[in-house]
Coordinates of C-alpha atoms in Angstrom, one line a residue:
Chain A
M1 CA -18.9 172.0 -49.1
N2 CA -19.1 173.6 -45.6
K3 CA -22.3 174.5 -43.8
S4 CA -22.5 178.2 -44.8
E5 CA -21.8 177.3 -48.5
A6 CA -24.6 174.7 -48.4
V7 CA -27.0 177.4 -47.0
S8 CA -26.0 179.9 -49.7
V9 CA -26.5 177.4 -52.6
K10 CA -29.9 176.5 -51.2
S11 CA -31.0 180.1 -50.9
T12 CA -29.9 180.8 -54.5
Q13 CA -31.9 177.9 -55.8
M14 CA -34.9 179.0 -53.8
E15 CA -34.7 182.4 -55.3
G16 CA -34.3 181.0 -58.9
N17 CA -32.2 182.8 -61.5
K18 CA -32.0 186.5 -61.7
S19 CA -34.3 188.2 -64.1
L20 CA -33.1 189.7 -67.4
Y21 CA -34.9 191.8 -70.0
I22 CA -33.6 192.0 -73.5
I23 CA -35.4 194.8 -75.4
K24 CA -35.1 195.4 -79.1
I25 CA -36.1 198.8 -80.7
G26 CA -36.2 199.6 -84.3
G27 CA -36.7 202.6 -86.6
N28 CA -40.1 203.7 -85.1
V29 CA -38.3 204.5 -81.8
I30 CA -34.9 205.5 -83.1
D31 CA -36.1 207.9 -85.8
N32 CA -38.4 209.8 -83.4
S33 CA -36.5 211.7 -80.7
E34 CA -39.6 212.0 -78.5
N35 CA -40.3 208.2 -78.7
L36 CA -36.6 207.5 -78.0
Y37 CA -36.5 209.9 -75.0
H38 CA -39.6 208.2 -73.4
F39 CA -38.4 204.7 -74.2
L40 CA -34.9 205.3 -72.7
K41 CA -36.5 206.8 -69.6
D42 CA -38.8 203.8 -69.2
F43 CA -36.0 201.4 -69.9
T44 CA -34.0 203.0 -67.1
A45 CA -36.9 202.6 -64.7
L46 CA -37.1 198.8 -65.2
D47 CA -35.6 196.8 -62.3
G48 CA -33.1 193.9 -62.8
Y49 CA -30.6 193.2 -65.5
K50 CA -31.3 194.7 -68.9
I51 CA -29.8 194.6 -72.4
L52 CA -30.8 197.0 -75.2
V53 CA -30.6 196.0 -78.8
H54 CA -31.2 198.6 -81.6
G55 CA -31.5 198.5 -85.3
G56 CA -30.6 201.2 -87.8
G57 CA -33.5 203.4 -88.7
K58 CA -33.6 205.8 -91.6
V59 CA -30.5 207.7 -90.6
A60 CA -28.1 205.1 -92.2
T61 CA -30.0 205.5 -95.5
Q62 CA -29.7 209.3 -95.2
V63 CA -26.0 209.3 -94.4
A64 CA -25.4 206.9 -97.3
E65 CA -27.3 209.3 -99.6
D66 CA -25.3 212.3 -98.3
M67 CA -22.1 210.4 -99.1
G68 CA -23.3 209.5 -102.5
I69 CA -23.5 205.8 -101.8
E70 CA -26.4 204.1 -103.5
A71 CA -28.3 201.3 -101.9
K72 CA -27.3 198.0 -103.6
L73 CA -30.1 195.6 -104.3
V74 CA -29.8 192.2 -106.0
D75 CA -33.1 190.4 -106.8
G76 CA -34.8 192.9 -104.5
R77 CA -32.5 191.9 -101.5
R78 CA -30.3 194.5 -99.8
I79 CA -26.6 193.9 -100.2
T80 CA -24.0 195.0 -97.7
D81 CA -21.0 195.9 -99.9
I82 CA -17.8 197.4 -98.4
E83 CA -19.1 201.0 -98.8
T84 CA -22.4 200.1 -97.1
L85 CA -20.6 198.3 -94.3
R86 CA -18.5 201.5 -93.7
V87 CA -21.8 203.5 -93.4
V88 CA -23.5 201.1 -91.0
T89 CA -20.4 200.9 -88.9
M90 CA -20.4 204.7 -88.6
V91 CA -24.1 205.1 -88.1
Y92 CA -25.1 202.0 -86.0
G93 CA -21.8 201.7 -84.1
G94 CA -21.1 205.4 -83.7
L95 CA -23.9 207.9 -84.2
I96 CA -27.0 206.0 -83.0
N97 CA -25.3 203.8 -80.4
K98 CA -23.2 206.5 -78.7
N99 CA -26.1 209.0 -78.6
I100 CA -28.3 206.3 -77.0
V101 CA -25.6 205.6 -74.4
A102 CA -25.2 209.3 -73.6
Q103 CA -29.0 209.6 -73.1
L104 CA -29.1 206.4 -70.9
Q105 CA -26.3 207.9 -68.8
R106 CA -28.3 211.0 -68.4
F107 CA -31.2 209.0 -67.0
G108 CA -28.9 207.0 -64.7
T109 CA -28.4 203.7 -66.6
N110 CA -24.7 202.8 -66.6
A111 CA -24.8 201.7 -70.3
I112 CA -21.9 200.6 -72.5
G113 CA -22.5 200.7 -76.3
L114 CA -21.4 197.6 -78.1
T115 CA -21.0 195.8 -81.4
G116 CA -20.5 192.0 -81.3
A117 CA -16.8 192.6 -81.8
D118 CA -16.5 194.4 -78.4
G119 CA -15.7 191.8 -75.7
N120 CA -16.0 189.2 -78.5
F121 CA -19.7 189.1 -77.4
I122 CA -21.2 188.0 -80.8
Q123 CA -19.2 186.2 -83.4
A124 CA -21.0 185.5 -86.7
I125 CA -20.1 183.8 -90.0
K126 CA -20.0 185.8 -93.2
R127 CA -23.0 184.5 -95.2
P128 CA -21.8 182.0 -97.8
V129 CA -22.4 182.9 -101.4
K130 CA -25.0 180.7 -103.0
T131 CA -27.2 182.4 -105.6
I132 CA -26.8 185.9 -104.1
D133 CA -23.6 187.4 -102.6
Y134 CA -25.1 189.4 -99.7
G135 CA -21.6 190.9 -99.0
F136 CA -20.6 191.7 -95.4
V137 CA -23.6 190.1 -93.7
G138 CA -23.1 187.9 -90.6
D139 CA -25.1 184.9 -89.8
I140 CA -25.5 183.9 -86.1
H141 CA -24.8 180.2 -85.2
E142 CA -25.1 178.1 -82.1
K143 CA -21.7 179.2 -80.6
S144 CA -22.0 182.8 -81.6
I145 CA -22.6 184.0 -78.1
N146 CA -20.6 183.2 -74.9
P147 CA -23.1 184.0 -72.1
D148 CA -20.4 184.0 -69.4
N149 CA -18.6 186.8 -71.1
I150 CA -21.7 189.1 -71.3
S151 CA -22.6 188.1 -67.7
R152 CA -19.2 189.3 -66.5
L153 CA -19.9 192.7 -68.0
M154 CA -23.4 192.9 -66.4
E155 CA -22.2 191.6 -63.0
A156 CA -19.5 194.4 -63.1
G157 CA -22.4 196.9 -63.1
F158 CA -22.8 197.8 -66.7
T159 CA -25.9 197.6 -69.0
P160 CA -25.0 196.5 -72.5
A161 CA -26.5 198.4 -75.5
F162 CA -25.9 196.4 -78.7
C163 CA -26.2 197.7 -82.3
A164 CA -26.7 195.5 -85.3
L165 CA -23.0 194.6 -85.9
T166 CA -21.1 191.5 -85.3
H167 CA -17.6 190.2 -86.3
D168 CA -16.0 187.1 -87.7
G169 CA -13.2 186.8 -85.1
E170 CA -10.7 187.5 -87.9
G171 CA -10.9 191.3 -87.8
Q172 CA -14.0 191.7 -90.1
L173 CA -17.1 193.5 -88.9
L174 CA -20.4 192.2 -90.2
N175 CA -23.9 193.5 -90.5
T176 CA -26.4 191.3 -88.7
N177 CA -30.2 191.7 -88.3
A178 CA -31.1 193.3 -84.9
D179 CA -34.1 191.0 -84.3
T180 CA -31.8 188.0 -84.8
I181 CA -29.2 189.4 -82.4
A182 CA -31.9 190.0 -79.7
S183 CA -33.3 186.5 -80.0
A184 CA -29.8 184.9 -80.0
L185 CA -28.8 186.8 -76.9
A186 CA -32.0 185.8 -75.2
V187 CA -31.6 182.1 -75.9
S188 CA -27.9 182.1 -74.9
L189 CA -28.5 184.1 -71.7
S190 CA -31.4 181.9 -70.6
S191 CA -28.8 179.5 -69.3
L192 CA -27.9 182.1 -66.6
Y193 CA -31.0 184.4 -66.2
D194 CA -34.8 184.2 -66.3
T195 CA -34.9 185.9 -69.6
T196 CA -37.8 187.9 -71.1
L197 CA -37.3 189.1 -74.7
I198 CA -39.2 192.2 -75.7
Y199 CA -39.7 193.4 -79.3
C200 CA -40.9 197.0 -79.5
F201 CA -42.8 197.7 -82.8
E202 CA -45.3 200.2 -84.2
K203 CA -48.4 198.4 -82.9
K204 CA -49.7 197.7 -79.4
G205 CA -49.0 194.0 -80.0
V206 CA -50.6 191.1 -81.9
L207 CA -54.1 192.3 -82.9
Q208 CA -57.2 190.3 -83.7
D209 CA -58.0 193.0 -86.3
I210 CA -55.0 194.8 -87.7
D211 CA -56.9 198.1 -88.0
D212 CA -58.2 198.1 -84.4
E213 CA -55.6 198.8 -81.8
D214 CA -58.2 197.8 -79.1
S215 CA -58.3 194.3 -80.4
L216 CA -55.0 193.4 -78.7
I217 CA -54.4 189.7 -77.9
R218 CA -52.9 189.7 -74.4
E219 CA -51.4 186.2 -74.4
I220 CA -50.6 183.5 -76.9
N221 CA -49.2 180.0 -76.1
P222 CA -48.1 177.5 -78.8
E223 CA -51.5 175.8 -78.8
H224 CA -53.4 179.1 -79.1
Y225 CA -51.0 180.1 -81.9
E226 CA -51.9 177.1 -84.0
E227 CA -55.6 178.0 -83.7
L228 CA -54.9 181.7 -84.7
K229 CA -53.0 180.5 -87.7
I230 CA -55.7 178.1 -88.8
K231 CA -58.3 180.9 -88.4
K232 CA -56.0 183.2 -90.4
I233 CA -56.1 185.8 -87.6
I234 CA -52.3 185.8 -87.7
H235 CA -50.8 185.9 -91.2
S236 CA -48.2 187.4 -93.6
G237 CA -45.6 189.7 -91.9
M238 CA -46.4 188.5 -88.3
L239 CA -45.8 184.9 -89.0
P240 CA -42.0 184.9 -89.1
K241 CA -41.9 187.2 -86.1
L242 CA -44.0 184.8 -84.0
D243 CA -42.4 181.7 -85.4
N244 CA -39.0 183.1 -84.2
A245 CA -40.5 184.0 -80.9
F246 CA -41.8 180.5 -80.2
T247 CA -38.5 179.0 -81.3
A248 CA -36.8 181.2 -78.7
I249 CA -39.3 180.1 -76.0
A250 CA -38.7 176.4 -77.0
C251 CA -34.9 177.1 -76.5
G252 CA -35.3 178.3 -72.9
V253 CA -36.5 182.0 -73.1
K254 CA -39.1 182.5 -70.4
A255 CA -41.4 184.8 -72.5
V256 CA -41.4 187.0 -75.5
I257 CA -43.4 190.2 -75.4
I258 CA -44.4 192.1 -78.6
G259 CA -45.6 195.6 -77.9
K260 CA -45.4 199.4 -78.4
S261 CA -42.5 201.3 -76.8
D262 CA -44.9 203.9 -75.4
D263 CA -46.4 201.2 -73.2
L264 CA -43.1 199.8 -71.8
G265 CA -43.7 201.7 -68.5
N266 CA -46.6 199.4 -67.8
L267 CA -44.1 196.6 -67.2
K268 CA -42.6 198.5 -64.3
N269 CA -46.1 199.1 -62.9
N270 CA -47.3 195.5 -63.3
K271 CA -49.9 196.6 -65.8
P272 CA -50.5 194.7 -69.0
F273 CA -48.1 195.4 -71.8
G274 CA -48.3 194.1 -75.4
T275 CA -48.8 190.5 -76.4
R276 CA -47.1 188.0 -74.1
L277 CA -46.0 184.7 -75.8
S278 CA -45.1 181.9 -73.5
K279 CA -45.2 178.1 -73.1
N280 CA -48.4 176.1 -72.9
A281 CA -49.7 176.4 -69.3
Chain B
M1 CA -8.6 191.0 -39.5
N2 CA -7.9 187.2 -39.3
K3 CA -4.6 185.6 -40.0
S4 CA -5.2 184.7 -43.6
E5 CA -6.5 188.2 -44.4
A6 CA -3.3 189.7 -42.8
V7 CA -1.1 187.4 -45.0
S8 CA -3.0 188.3 -48.1
V9 CA -2.8 192.1 -47.5
K10 CA 0.9 191.8 -46.8
S11 CA 1.6 189.9 -50.0
T12 CA -0.3 192.4 -52.0
Q13 CA 1.7 195.2 -50.5
M14 CA 5.0 193.4 -51.2
E15 CA 4.0 193.0 -54.8
G16 CA 3.1 196.7 -55.2
N17 CA 0.4 197.9 -57.5
K18 CA -0.4 196.1 -60.7
S19 CA 1.2 197.6 -63.8
L20 CA -0.9 199.5 -66.4
Y21 CA 0.1 200.8 -69.8
I22 CA -2.0 203.6 -71.4
I23 CA -1.0 204.0 -75.0
K24 CA -2.1 206.8 -77.3
I25 CA -2.0 206.6 -81.1
G26 CA -2.7 209.3 -83.6
G27 CA -3.0 209.8 -87.3
N28 CA 0.4 208.3 -88.3
V29 CA -0.7 204.9 -87.0
I30 CA -4.5 205.1 -87.7
D31 CA -4.2 206.3 -91.3
N32 CA -1.7 203.6 -92.3
S33 CA -3.1 200.1 -92.3
E34 CA 0.3 198.4 -92.1
N35 CA 1.4 200.6 -89.1
L36 CA -1.9 199.9 -87.4
Y37 CA -1.7 196.2 -88.0
H38 CA 1.8 196.0 -86.4
F39 CA 0.9 198.3 -83.6
L40 CA -2.2 196.3 -82.6
K41 CA -0.1 193.1 -82.7
D42 CA 2.6 194.6 -80.5
F43 CA -0.1 196.1 -78.2
T44 CA -1.6 192.6 -77.7
A45 CA 1.8 191.1 -76.9
L46 CA 2.3 193.5 -73.9
D47 CA 1.7 191.9 -70.5
G48 CA -0.4 193.4 -67.8
Y49 CA -3.3 195.8 -67.9
K50 CA -3.6 198.0 -71.0
I51 CA -5.7 200.9 -72.3
L52 CA -5.6 202.1 -75.8
V53 CA -6.6 205.7 -76.7
H54 CA -6.9 206.8 -80.3
G55 CA -7.4 210.1 -82.1
G56 CA -9.1 210.7 -85.4
G57 CA -6.7 210.8 -88.3
K58 CA -7.5 212.0 -91.8
V59 CA -10.6 209.8 -92.2
A60 CA -12.9 212.2 -90.3
T61 CA -11.9 215.1 -92.6
Q62 CA -12.5 212.8 -95.6
V63 CA -15.9 211.7 -94.5
A64 CA -16.9 215.3 -93.7
E65 CA -15.8 216.3 -97.2
D66 CA -17.8 213.4 -98.7
M67 CA -20.8 214.6 -96.8
G68 CA -20.3 218.2 -98.0
I69 CA -19.5 219.5 -94.5
E70 CA -16.9 222.2 -94.5
A71 CA -14.3 222.4 -91.7
K72 CA -15.3 225.4 -89.5
L73 CA -12.4 227.6 -88.4
V74 CA -12.6 230.8 -86.3
D75 CA -9.4 232.7 -85.9
G76 CA -7.6 229.7 -87.2
R77 CA -9.0 227.4 -84.5
R78 CA -11.1 224.4 -85.4
I79 CA -14.7 224.5 -84.2
T80 CA -16.9 221.5 -83.5
D81 CA -20.3 222.5 -84.7
I82 CA -23.2 220.1 -84.5
E83 CA -22.5 218.8 -88.0
T84 CA -18.9 218.2 -87.2
L85 CA -19.8 216.5 -83.9
R86 CA -22.1 214.1 -85.9
V87 CA -19.1 213.2 -88.2
V88 CA -16.6 212.6 -85.4
T89 CA -19.2 210.5 -83.5
M90 CA -19.6 208.4 -86.6
V91 CA -15.9 208.2 -87.5
Y92 CA -14.1 208.1 -84.1
G93 CA -16.8 206.2 -82.1
G94 CA -17.9 204.0 -85.0
L95 CA -15.6 203.5 -88.0
I96 CA -12.2 203.8 -86.4
N97 CA -13.0 202.5 -83.0
K98 CA -14.9 199.4 -84.0
N99 CA -12.4 198.4 -86.7
I100 CA -9.6 198.7 -84.1
V101 CA -11.6 196.5 -81.7
A102 CA -12.3 193.9 -84.4
Q103 CA -8.5 193.8 -85.2
L104 CA -7.6 193.5 -81.5
Q105 CA -10.0 190.6 -81.1
R106 CA -8.4 188.9 -84.0
F107 CA -5.0 189.1 -82.2
G108 CA -6.5 187.9 -78.9
T109 CA -7.0 191.1 -77.0
N110 CA -10.5 191.1 -75.4
A111 CA -11.1 194.8 -76.2
I112 CA -14.2 196.9 -75.7
G113 CA -14.4 200.1 -77.7
L114 CA -15.5 203.2 -75.7
T115 CA -16.4 206.8 -75.7
G116 CA -16.3 208.7 -72.4
A117 CA -20.1 208.3 -72.3
D118 CA -19.9 204.5 -72.1
G119 CA -19.8 203.4 -68.5
N120 CA -19.8 207.1 -67.6
F121 CA -16.0 206.7 -67.8
I122 CA -15.1 210.3 -68.8
Q123 CA -17.3 213.3 -68.1
A124 CA -16.3 216.6 -69.5
I125 CA -17.6 220.2 -69.4
K126 CA -18.6 221.9 -72.6
R127 CA -16.0 224.6 -73.1
P128 CA -17.4 227.9 -71.9
V129 CA -17.7 230.6 -74.6
K130 CA -15.2 233.4 -74.0
T131 CA -13.9 235.1 -77.2
I132 CA -14.4 232.0 -79.3
D133 CA -17.3 229.5 -79.3
Y134 CA -15.6 226.2 -79.9
G135 CA -18.9 224.4 -80.1
F136 CA -19.2 220.8 -78.8
V137 CA -15.7 220.6 -77.3
G138 CA -15.4 218.9 -73.8
D139 CA -12.8 220.0 -71.3
I140 CA -11.5 217.5 -68.8
H141 CA -11.6 218.5 -65.1
E142 CA -10.4 217.0 -61.8
K143 CA -13.4 214.8 -61.3
S144 CA -13.8 213.7 -65.0
I145 CA -12.7 210.2 -64.4
N146 CA -13.8 207.6 -61.8
P147 CA -10.9 205.2 -61.7
D148 CA -12.9 202.5 -59.8
N149 CA -15.4 202.4 -62.6
I150 CA -12.7 201.7 -65.3
S151 CA -10.9 199.3 -63.0
R152 CA -14.1 197.2 -62.7
L153 CA -14.2 196.8 -66.4
M154 CA -10.5 195.8 -66.6
E155 CA -10.8 193.4 -63.6
A156 CA -13.7 191.8 -65.4
G157 CA -11.2 190.8 -68.2
F158 CA -11.7 193.6 -70.8
T159 CA -9.2 195.9 -72.4
P160 CA -10.7 199.5 -72.9
A161 CA -10.1 201.2 -76.3
F162 CA -11.1 204.8 -76.0
C163 CA -11.8 207.3 -78.8
A164 CA -11.6 211.0 -78.5
L165 CA -15.2 211.5 -77.3
T166 CA -16.6 212.4 -73.9
H167 CA -20.0 213.4 -72.6
D168 CA -21.4 216.0 -70.2
G169 CA -23.6 213.6 -68.2
E170 CA -26.7 215.4 -69.5
G171 CA -27.0 213.4 -72.8
Q172 CA -24.5 215.5 -74.8
L173 CA -21.5 213.9 -76.5
L174 CA -18.4 216.1 -76.7
N175 CA -15.2 216.2 -78.7
T176 CA -12.1 216.0 -76.5
N177 CA -8.4 215.9 -77.5
A178 CA -7.1 212.3 -77.4
D179 CA -3.7 213.4 -75.8
T180 CA -5.7 215.0 -73.0
I181 CA -7.8 211.9 -72.5
A182 CA -4.8 209.7 -72.3
S183 CA -3.1 211.9 -69.8
A184 CA -6.2 212.3 -67.6
L185 CA -6.8 208.5 -67.6
A186 CA -3.1 208.0 -66.6
V187 CA -3.3 210.4 -63.7
S188 CA -6.6 209.1 -62.4
L189 CA -5.6 205.4 -62.7
S190 CA -2.3 206.0 -60.9
S191 CA -4.2 205.8 -57.7
L192 CA -4.8 202.1 -58.4
Y193 CA -2.1 201.0 -60.8
D194 CA 1.6 201.6 -61.5
T195 CA 0.8 203.5 -64.7
T196 CA 3.1 204.2 -67.7
L197 CA 1.7 206.6 -70.3
I198 CA 2.9 206.1 -73.8
Y199 CA 2.5 208.6 -76.7
C200 CA 3.2 207.1 -80.1
F201 CA 4.2 209.7 -82.6
E202 CA 6.1 210.0 -85.9
K203 CA 9.6 210.3 -84.5
K204 CA 11.6 207.8 -82.4
G205 CA 11.3 210.0 -79.4
V206 CA 12.8 213.4 -78.3
L207 CA 15.7 214.1 -80.5
Q208 CA 18.9 216.2 -79.8
D209 CA 18.7 217.1 -83.5
I210 CA 15.3 216.9 -85.1
D211 CA 16.7 215.8 -88.4
D212 CA 18.7 213.0 -87.0
E213 CA 16.7 209.9 -85.8
D214 CA 19.9 208.5 -84.3
S215 CA 20.1 211.5 -81.8
L216 CA 17.4 210.0 -79.6
I217 CA 17.5 211.2 -75.9
R218 CA 16.8 208.0 -73.9
E219 CA 15.8 209.5 -70.6
I220 CA 14.8 212.9 -69.3
N221 CA 14.0 213.9 -65.7
P222 CA 12.7 217.3 -64.7
E223 CA 16.1 218.6 -63.9
H224 CA 17.5 217.5 -67.2
Y225 CA 14.4 218.9 -68.9
E226 CA 15.2 222.4 -67.6
E227 CA 18.7 222.2 -69.0
L228 CA 17.4 221.0 -72.4
K229 CA 15.1 224.0 -72.5
I230 CA 17.8 226.5 -71.6
K231 CA 20.1 225.1 -74.3
K232 CA 17.1 225.3 -76.7
I233 CA 17.5 221.7 -77.6
I234 CA 13.8 221.3 -76.8
H235 CA 11.6 224.0 -78.2
S236 CA 8.4 224.9 -80.1
G237 CA 6.0 222.0 -80.7
M238 CA 7.7 219.6 -78.2
L239 CA 7.3 222.0 -75.2
P240 CA 3.6 221.6 -74.5
K241 CA 3.9 217.8 -75.0
L242 CA 6.7 217.5 -72.5
D243 CA 5.2 220.1 -70.1
N244 CA 2.0 217.9 -70.0
A245 CA 4.0 214.8 -69.6
F246 CA 5.9 216.2 -66.5
T247 CA 2.7 217.4 -65.1
A248 CA 1.3 213.9 -65.3
I249 CA 4.4 212.5 -63.6
A250 CA 4.1 215.1 -60.9
C251 CA 0.4 213.9 -60.4
G252 CA 1.5 210.3 -59.8
V253 CA 2.1 208.7 -63.3
K254 CA 5.2 206.5 -63.0
A255 CA 6.7 207.4 -66.4
V256 CA 5.7 208.8 -69.7
I257 CA 7.3 207.4 -72.9
I258 CA 7.3 209.2 -76.2
G259 CA 8.2 207.0 -79.1
K260 CA 7.4 205.5 -82.5
S261 CA 4.8 202.8 -82.7
D262 CA 7.1 200.6 -84.8
D263 CA 9.3 200.3 -81.8
L264 CA 6.6 199.3 -79.2
G265 CA 7.7 195.7 -79.5
N266 CA 10.9 196.6 -77.7
L267 CA 9.0 197.2 -74.5
K268 CA 7.9 193.6 -74.4
N269 CA 11.5 192.5 -75.0
N270 CA 13.0 194.8 -72.4
K271 CA 14.9 196.7 -75.1
P272 CA 15.1 200.6 -75.1
F273 CA 12.0 202.3 -76.5
G274 CA 11.6 206.0 -77.2
T275 CA 12.3 208.7 -74.7
R276 CA 11.4 207.9 -71.1
L277 CA 10.4 210.8 -68.9
S278 CA 10.4 210.2 -65.2
K279 CA 11.0 211.8 -61.8
N280 CA 14.4 213.0 -60.7
A281 CA 16.4 210.0 -59.5

């Protein structure tokens, strides 16, 4: 190593890793054009590296209905049969994803719309049939994501926008939960970036009282989380969300924020946004 | 410039530009899974930089029918109304494009599926309304394509697969002819690469006698082309195809090949493939 290389390595270490936001949006943003407009504008305003992950929303159900394809349920669980996979490939990968990309370009984000098949970014395994055959559903595993591959795309100046589709590496597209994709990306990319994972949902964050939007809990660490569970302040639907978030943090993600897309602009302005989950201080 | 830089510039100049193939496929490949399989395998085997461009095929018509959307024609010309744009965004940008990408990944091509909105790769202008309102159709213009932007993606190790969609830069997706996209990409990227544009169609190439596949004309230059037109050997449907090809060549494209997708493998093996159009010797 010559002298100038040594200086450059040192300055990189002093600066730490580059920061990356991975932001997941669902139906309450996608299905409402005004919410989506504001979200994409605020997303564009954020500095640093960014990845958008979006779910499906109501439009897939609507298109399936228009095409006369019935939702398949077995024991109350939704099944992705071949017809449903066609619909979600059209709606997630085409209609929603490409309209989001066109909007992001309008605001100045140089987005590229992706499934996990593109760039071989996310490989999954078709869920094995045990009691239920879920059809073309892809499960993420430890080696699903190659962070260097995604990093090359971002370093070339592009902002990835992922929909909820993956592939098996053998030519088969698969339907994968968008929350899971976001969290797997965050864990994997934490090896290269200081990664903050943001879940946008319909509430302002984790609330002390679910009926009072003013009862937002600003920060939760694992210790605090255990207390909140014991006191039954956090229960039912929020538990798996927060369990997954703390798992991501244990796997290297710097912080997970759960908040309302309307408030995303606060992040840019250093104002409080949602509930921030992080390691014990 | 220091000595090692001078050497490196010289060796680059001696090597000439890197070679690039831009290959367009249409319905006769897309609608036939066996043809598509072989084409994507042969595409993968080709050395050097590559871009795939695909049209729509029958599946868009089928999906529109399934959704109860009628084809809109005015004076015999197809119109892209908002409903039709939704369908082509789903089918071209989602269903066809992402299945092609998943297949390419299976064969080992690190493809990324794109519309012109992705990466802001292809901007178009919504066709002005004169006598007919074509709806959401995008016309390509001189500054539609930024070759450096596409080059950055390819240099990062990815192979672009474009569908027949562009955008206006203001958030609107547009429907653009795939032949036109392929030719505009070829002209634009000729500034950076030795570019060969390949149109795959249902015949072996330009034929002396349209009913005899053995009457293939191997090479045509502009001089020869004038003769063939005078002798009425080339007429009707082939004229606009070849006119466009020679325009692309006049604008810097090294060669245009018109051939059958079955024969693409010949290119890899230095065997004759289709009709090669190039400059006068």
